[in-house]
CSV table of C-alpha atoms in Angstrom, one decimal:
chain,number,residue,atom,x,y,z
A,2,UNK,CA,1.3,-7.8,57.0
A,3,UNK,CA,0.2,-10.4,53.5
A,4,UNK,CA,-3.4,-8.8,53.2
A,5,UNK,CA,-1.2,-5.5,52.6
A,6,UNK,CA,0.8,-7.1,49.9
A,7,UNK,CA,-1.8,-8.9,48.6
A,8,UNK,CA,-3.9,-5.0,47.8
A,9,UNK,CA,-0.1,-3.5,46.8
A,10,UNK,CA,0.1,-6.1,44.2
A,11,UNK,CA,-3.4,-5.2,43.0
A,12,UNK,CA,-3.2,-2.2,42.9
A,13,UNK,CA,0.2,-1.8,40.6
A,14,UNK,CA,-1.6,-4.4,37.8
A,15,UNK,CA,-4.1,-1.8,37.9
A,16,UNK,CA,-2.0,0.9,36.8
A,17,UNK,CA,-0.4,-1.2,34.3
A,18,UNK,CA,-2.9,-2.3,32.5
A,19,UNK,CA,-4.6,1.3,33.0
A,20,UNK,CA,-5.3,2.5,29.6
A,21,UNK,CA,-3.8,5.3,28.9
A,22,UNK,CA,-6.0,8.3,27.1
A,23,UNK,CA,-5.6,10.2,24.8
A,24,UNK,CA,-7.4,13.3,23.0
A,25,UNK,CA,-8.9,13.6,19.9
A,26,UNK,CA,-9.4,16.7,18.5
A,27,UNK,CA,-10.9,18.7,14.9
A,28,UNK,CA,-13.2,21.4,13.8
A,29,UNK,CA,-15.9,20.9,11.0
A,30,UNK,CA,-16.8,23.5,8.4
A,31,UNK,CA,-18.9,23.7,5.6
A,32,UNK,CA,-17.4,22.9,2.8
A,33,UNK,CA,-19.8,25.7,0.2
A,34,UNK,CA,-19.2,28.2,2.8
A,35,UNK,CA,-16.7,28.1,5.1
A,36,UNK,CA,-18.4,28.8,7.9
A,37,UNK,CA,-18.8,26.2,11.4
A,38,UNK,CA,-20.9,23.8,11.5
A,39,UNK,CA,-22.5,23.1,15.0
A,40,UNK,CA,-24.2,20.4,17.0
A,41,UNK,CA,-22.4,17.7,14.6
A,42,UNK,CA,-22.3,14.6,15.3
A,43,UNK,CA,-18.5,13.3,15.4
A,44,UNK,CA,-18.4,9.2,17.0
A,45,UNK,CA,-14.7,7.5,17.3
A,46,UNK,CA,-15.1,3.6,15.6
A,47,UNK,CA,-13.0,0.5,16.4
A,48,UNK,CA,-12.3,-1.9,13.3
A,49,UNK,CA,-15.6,-4.0,14.2
A,50,UNK,CA,-17.4,0.1,13.4
A,51,UNK,CA,-18.2,-0.7,16.8
A,52,UNK,CA,-19.5,2.9,18.5
A,53,UNK,CA,-16.3,3.8,21.7
A,54,UNK,CA,-16.8,7.5,21.8
A,55,UNK,CA,-19.3,9.6,20.4
A,56,UNK,CA,-20.4,14.0,21.1
A,57,UNK,CA,-21.3,16.4,19.1
A,58,UNK,CA,-19.7,19.7,17.6
A,59,UNK,CA,-19.2,23.3,19.5
A,60,UNK,CA,-21.1,26.4,18.5
A,61,UNK,CA,-17.4,27.1,17.0
A,62,UNK,CA,-17.6,23.9,15.4
A,63,UNK,CA,-14.8,21.4,17.6
A,64,UNK,CA,-15.4,19.0,18.9
A,65,UNK,CA,-12.2,17.3,22.0
A,66,UNK,CA,-12.9,13.5,22.2
A,67,UNK,CA,-11.1,11.8,25.6
A,68,UNK,CA,-10.3,7.9,23.7
A,69,UNK,CA,-7.7,4.9,25.0
A,70,UNK,CA,-4.9,4.4,23.3
A,71,UNK,CA,-5.7,2.1,19.8
A,72,UNK,CA,-7.1,2.0,16.0
A,73,UNK,CA,-9.4,3.7,15.5
A,74,UNK,CA,-11.9,6.0,12.3
A,75,UNK,CA,-13.9,9.1,13.0
A,76,UNK,CA,-17.2,8.7,11.5
A,77,UNK,CA,-18.6,13.0,10.9
A,78,UNK,CA,-22.8,13.8,10.5
A,79,UNK,CA,-24.9,16.5,10.2
A,80,UNK,CA,-28.3,17.2,9.4
A,81,UNK,CA,-28.7,18.2,5.1
A,82,UNK,CA,-24.8,17.1,4.7
A,83,UNK,CA,-22.5,14.6,3.6
A,84,UNK,CA,-21.2,12.2,5.6
A,85,UNK,CA,-17.3,12.0,5.9
A,86,UNK,CA,-15.7,8.8,7.8
A,87,UNK,CA,-12.2,8.8,8.2
A,88,UNK,CA,-9.3,7.2,9.3
A,89,UNK,CA,-7.3,7.6,12.4
A,90,UNK,CA,-5.2,4.8,12.3
A,91,UNK,CA,-3.1,4.0,15.4
A,92,UNK,CA,-4.3,7.0,18.2
A,93,UNK,CA,-1.1,5.7,21.1
A,94,UNK,CA,-0.8,10.0,21.4
A,95,UNK,CA,-3.5,13.7,21.3
A,96,UNK,CA,-3.7,14.5,17.9
A,97,UNK,CA,-5.3,17.3,15.8
A,98,UNK,CA,-7.3,15.7,12.9
A,99,UNK,CA,-7.3,19.8,11.1
A,100,UNK,CA,-10.5,20.8,9.5
A,101,UNK,CA,-12.7,18.4,8.5
A,102,UNK,CA,-15.4,20.4,5.3
A,103,UNK,CA,-18.5,19.5,4.7
A,104,UNK,CA,-20.5,18.7,1.4
A,105,UNK,CA,-24.0,20.0,1.2
A,106,UNK,CA,-25.7,17.0,0.5
A,107,UNK,CA,-28.4,18.5,-3.5
A,108,UNK,CA,-28.4,14.2,-4.1
A,109,UNK,CA,-31.0,12.9,-5.4
A,110,UNK,CA,-32.6,9.6,-3.3
A,111,UNK,CA,-34.0,6.4,-4.7
A,112,UNK,CA,-36.7,4.4,-3.5
A,113,UNK,CA,-39.0,5.5,-1.0
A,114,UNK,CA,-38.6,5.5,2.9
A,115,UNK,CA,-35.9,4.8,4.7
A,116,UNK,CA,-33.5,5.1,7.3
A,117,UNK,CA,-29.7,4.9,6.8
A,118,UNK,CA,-28.3,1.8,9.2
A,119,UNK,CA,-25.0,3.5,9.0
A,120,UNK,CA,-25.9,6.8,10.0
A,121,UNK,CA,-29.0,5.2,12.7
A,122,UNK,CA,-26.1,5.3,15.3
A,123,UNK,CA,-24.7,8.5,14.8
A,124,UNK,CA,-27.8,10.9,14.1
A,125,UNK,CA,-31.7,10.0,14.8
A,126,UNK,CA,-32.6,11.2,10.8
A,127,UNK,CA,-35.4,9.4,9.4
A,128,UNK,CA,-35.0,10.5,5.3
A,129,UNK,CA,-38.3,10.7,3.7
A,130,UNK,CA,-38.3,11.4,-0.5
A,131,UNK,CA,-40.7,12.9,-1.9
A,132,UNK,CA,-43.0,10.6,-4.8
A,133,UNK,CA,-44.9,11.6,-6.8
A,134,UNK,CA,-48.0,9.0,-5.3
A,135,UNK,CA,-47.3,12.2,-2.6
A,136,UNK,CA,-47.4,15.1,-4.9
A,137,UNK,CA,-51.0,13.4,-5.6
A,138,UNK,CA,-53.8,15.2,-4.4
A,139,UNK,CA,-51.9,18.0,-2.1
A,140,UNK,CA,-51.7,21.4,-3.4
A,141,UNK,CA,-48.9,22.8,-1.2
A,142,UNK,CA,-45.3,21.9,1.4
A,143,UNK,CA,-47.8,21.2,4.6
A,144,UNK,CA,-50.1,17.9,2.8
A,145,UNK,CA,-46.5,16.4,2.4
A,146,UNK,CA,-45.3,16.8,5.1
A,147,UNK,CA,-48.3,15.9,6.9
A,148,UNK,CA,-48.0,12.7,5.4
A,149,UNK,CA,-44.3,11.6,6.6
A,150,UNK,CA,-44.4,9.6,9.8
A,151,UNK,CA,-44.9,11.0,12.7
A,152,UNK,CA,-45.1,15.1,11.0
A,153,UNK,CA,-48.6,17.0,11.7
A,154,UNK,CA,-49.8,20.5,10.9
A,155,UNK,CA,-52.4,21.9,13.4
A,156,UNK,CA,-54.4,24.6,11.7
A,157,UNK,CA,-56.0,26.0,15.1
A,158,UNK,CA,-52.1,27.2,16.0
A,159,UNK,CA,-51.3,27.4,11.8
A,160,UNK,CA,-47.8,25.5,13.3
A,161,UNK,CA,-45.9,22.1,11.8
A,162,UNK,CA,-45.6,19.3,15.2
A,163,UNK,CA,-43.5,16.4,14.8
A,164,UNK,CA,-44.6,13.6,17.0
A,165,UNK,CA,-47.4,16.5,18.4
A,166,UNK,CA,-44.8,18.2,19.4
A,167,UNK,CA,-44.5,22.3,18.0
A,168,UNK,CA,-41.1,22.9,19.3
A,169,UNK,CA,-39.7,22.5,15.9
A,170,UNK,CA,-37.3,23.7,13.7
A,171,UNK,CA,-37.7,24.6,9.7
A,172,UNK,CA,-34.6,24.1,7.1
A,173,UNK,CA,-34.3,24.2,3.9
A,174,UNK,CA,-30.8,22.9,1.8
A,175,UNK,CA,-29.5,23.0,5.8
A,176,UNK,CA,-30.5,26.9,6.4
A,177,UNK,CA,-32.9,27.8,9.0
A,178,UNK,CA,-36.1,29.5,7.5
A,179,UNK,CA,-39.5,29.7,9.0
A,180,UNK,CA,-42.6,28.3,9.2
A,181,UNK,CA,-44.7,30.6,6.7
A,182,UNK,CA,-41.9,30.3,4.0
A,183,UNK,CA,-42.3,26.3,4.3
A,184,UNK,CA,-45.9,24.9,3.9
A,185,UNK,CA,-46.8,26.8,0.6
A,186,UNK,CA,-44.2,25.4,-1.7
A,187,UNK,CA,-45.9,23.5,-4.6
A,188,UNK,CA,-44.8,20.1,-3.7
A,189,UNK,CA,-43.1,19.8,-7.3
A,190,UNK,CA,-40.7,21.7,-5.7
A,191,UNK,CA,-39.1,18.9,-2.9
A,192,UNK,CA,-36.7,15.8,-3.8
A,193,UNK,CA,-36.8,15.0,0.4
A,194,UNK,CA,-37.6,15.0,3.8
A,195,UNK,CA,-35.2,14.9,6.7
A,196,UNK,CA,-36.2,14.1,10.4
A,197,UNK,CA,-34.4,15.1,13.1
A,198,UNK,CA,-35.0,14.3,16.7
A,199,UNK,CA,-33.9,14.8,19.9
A,200,UNK,CA,-31.1,17.0,18.2
A,201,UNK,CA,-28.4,18.3,20.7
A,202,UNK,CA,-26.0,21.3,20.5
A,203,UNK,CA,-27.8,25.1,20.4
A,204,UNK,CA,-30.7,24.0,19.3
A,205,UNK,CA,-31.2,21.1,22.2
A,206,UNK,CA,-30.4,23.7,24.9
A,207,UNK,CA,-33.9,25.5,23.2
A,208,UNK,CA,-36.1,22.9,24.3
A,209,UNK,CA,-36.2,21.7,20.6
A,210,UNK,CA,-38.0,18.4,20.1
A,211,UNK,CA,-36.7,17.9,15.6
A,212,UNK,CA,-35.2,19.3,13.5
A,213,UNK,CA,-37.1,19.3,9.2
A,214,UNK,CA,-34.6,19.7,6.5
A,215,UNK,CA,-36.5,20.0,3.5
A,216,UNK,CA,-33.8,19.2,0.2
A,217,UNK,CA,-35.2,21.5,-2.7
A,218,UNK,CA,-34.9,19.7,-6.6
A,219,UNK,CA,-31.8,21.9,-8.4
A,220,UNK,CA,-33.2,24.2,-11.4
A,221,UNK,CA,-36.3,24.1,-9.9
A,222,UNK,CA,-38.7,27.2,-12.0
A,223,UNK,CA,-41.8,28.5,-10.8
A,224,UNK,CA,-44.2,31.7,-8.8
A,225,UNK,CA,-46.5,30.2,-5.8
A,226,UNK,CA,-48.5,33.0,-4.6
A,227,UNK,CA,-50.9,32.1,-1.8
A,228,UNK,CA,-54.2,34.1,0.1
A,229,UNK,CA,-55.8,34.0,3.2
A,230,UNK,CA,-58.7,35.4,5.3
A,231,UNK,CA,-59.0,33.0,8.6
A,232,UNK,CA,-62.2,34.9,10.1
A,233,UNK,CA,-62.1,34.4,14.2
A,234,UNK,CA,-64.0,36.2,17.4
A,235,UNK,CA,-62.2,37.6,20.2
A,236,UNK,CA,-61.8,40.3,23.5
A,237,UNK,CA,-60.9,43.5,22.3
A,238,UNK,CA,-58.2,44.3,23.7
A,239,UNK,CA,-59.4,47.7,24.4
A,240,UNK,CA,-62.5,45.9,26.6
A,241,UNK,CA,-61.8,42.9,27.6
A,242,UNK,CA,-65.1,42.0,27.7
A,243,UNK,CA,-66.6,42.9,24.5
A,244,UNK,CA,-66.0,39.7,22.0
A,245,UNK,CA,-65.8,41.3,18.3
A,246,UNK,CA,-64.5,39.5,14.7
A,247,UNK,CA,-61.5,39.5,14.6
A,248,UNK,CA,-59.1,38.8,10.7
A,249,UNK,CA,-56.6,38.1,9.8
A,250,UNK,CA,-55.0,38.3,6.3
A,251,UNK,CA,-52.3,37.1,4.5
A,252,UNK,CA,-50.3,37.1,1.6
A,253,UNK,CA,-47.6,35.2,0.6
A,254,UNK,CA,-45.2,35.3,-2.8
A,255,UNK,CA,-42.7,33.5,-3.6
A,256,UNK,CA,-40.5,33.1,-7.3
A,257,UNK,CA,-37.0,30.9,-8.3
A,258,UNK,CA,-35.7,30.7,-11.5
A,259,UNK,CA,-32.4,29.0,-11.6
A,260,UNK,CA,-31.1,28.9,-7.3
A,261,UNK,CA,-32.4,32.8,-7.5
A,262,UNK,CA,-35.3,32.4,-5.1
A,263,UNK,CA,-37.5,36.4,-4.6
A,264,UNK,CA,-39.9,35.7,-1.6
A,265,UNK,CA,-41.6,39.0,0.4
A,266,UNK,CA,-44.2,38.3,2.7
A,267,UNK,CA,-47.6,40.5,4.1
A,268,UNK,CA,-49.5,40.2,6.8
A,269,UNK,CA,-52.7,42.4,9.1
A,270,UNK,CA,-54.8,41.7,11.5
A,271,UNK,CA,-57.5,44.0,11.8
A,272,UNK,CA,-61.3,44.0,14.0
A,273,UNK,CA,-64.2,44.5,12.7
C-alpha cells in the first residue's frame, strides 16, 4: 500500500512539473516578389541564444514548432536573403507570429572568407567573397568556383561538384539557374558565392547535396560569348558495334545592361 502511495505521489509531482507545450507558427515570404520561401531555416532561441527548437518552412512557406512555455526569440535564415531575428516575448499559449518578409541579400561584404557564427547553427552556409586575386588568371565562373574549398569542375562530365558530389543546385541571386548559364559568366560579374551543404527541404528530398548561390555585382554592363566544339568517340546508336567520331557544338551569349539580362544558347550534336 505504501509503495502504491509513493508511485501515485511521484505521478502527481510529474504532472505538476511538466511543462505545457504550445505551437509557434508563421509564414515566410520574399519581400521583393511576395512569393513563399520554402525550406527556410527557422530556429527558436532562449535568452542565452541557445537553440531550443528548429525546423524548416514548407512548400507554402509555413512553419509550426512545438515549444514549451518560456521567453524566446525567433531566427529565420535562407540562402540569398538577409537573416531576420525577432523577439517573441513570453510564450504561454499557441501563437501565430504572422508573415515574415525576408529581404534579398545584395549587399557587398568585406573580407575574404567567412562562416557567420551567428548563423552557422541555423544553416550550414559558407560565404566566399570574390576578390581581385581570385579573378586573376580566371577566364570564367567555373574557374572561380574551383578556387573555393570543396568545389570542383568535372571536365569529363561537364558539371560542377561540391565535395565531389554532382547533385548540386545552382542559384543566381537566389533564383535557380542551369549550370550552363553560370559556367561561362565573366568573373567580373561575381560579388560572392554562398554554399549550403545538406540544404534540406525540397532540395534535400530530391537528393541534392548542396546549393551554390552566386551573388552578382550590381549595375554590371558587359557581354560574354562562348563557343566550343568537343569531339569524342562513341558508338553509333544505329550500329552499336561501330565506333564513330561525334562532335558536340555549343554556343552561348549573355548580355547585361543595368540589371537587364539577355541569355541564349544553341547546342548541336552531329556524327561524322
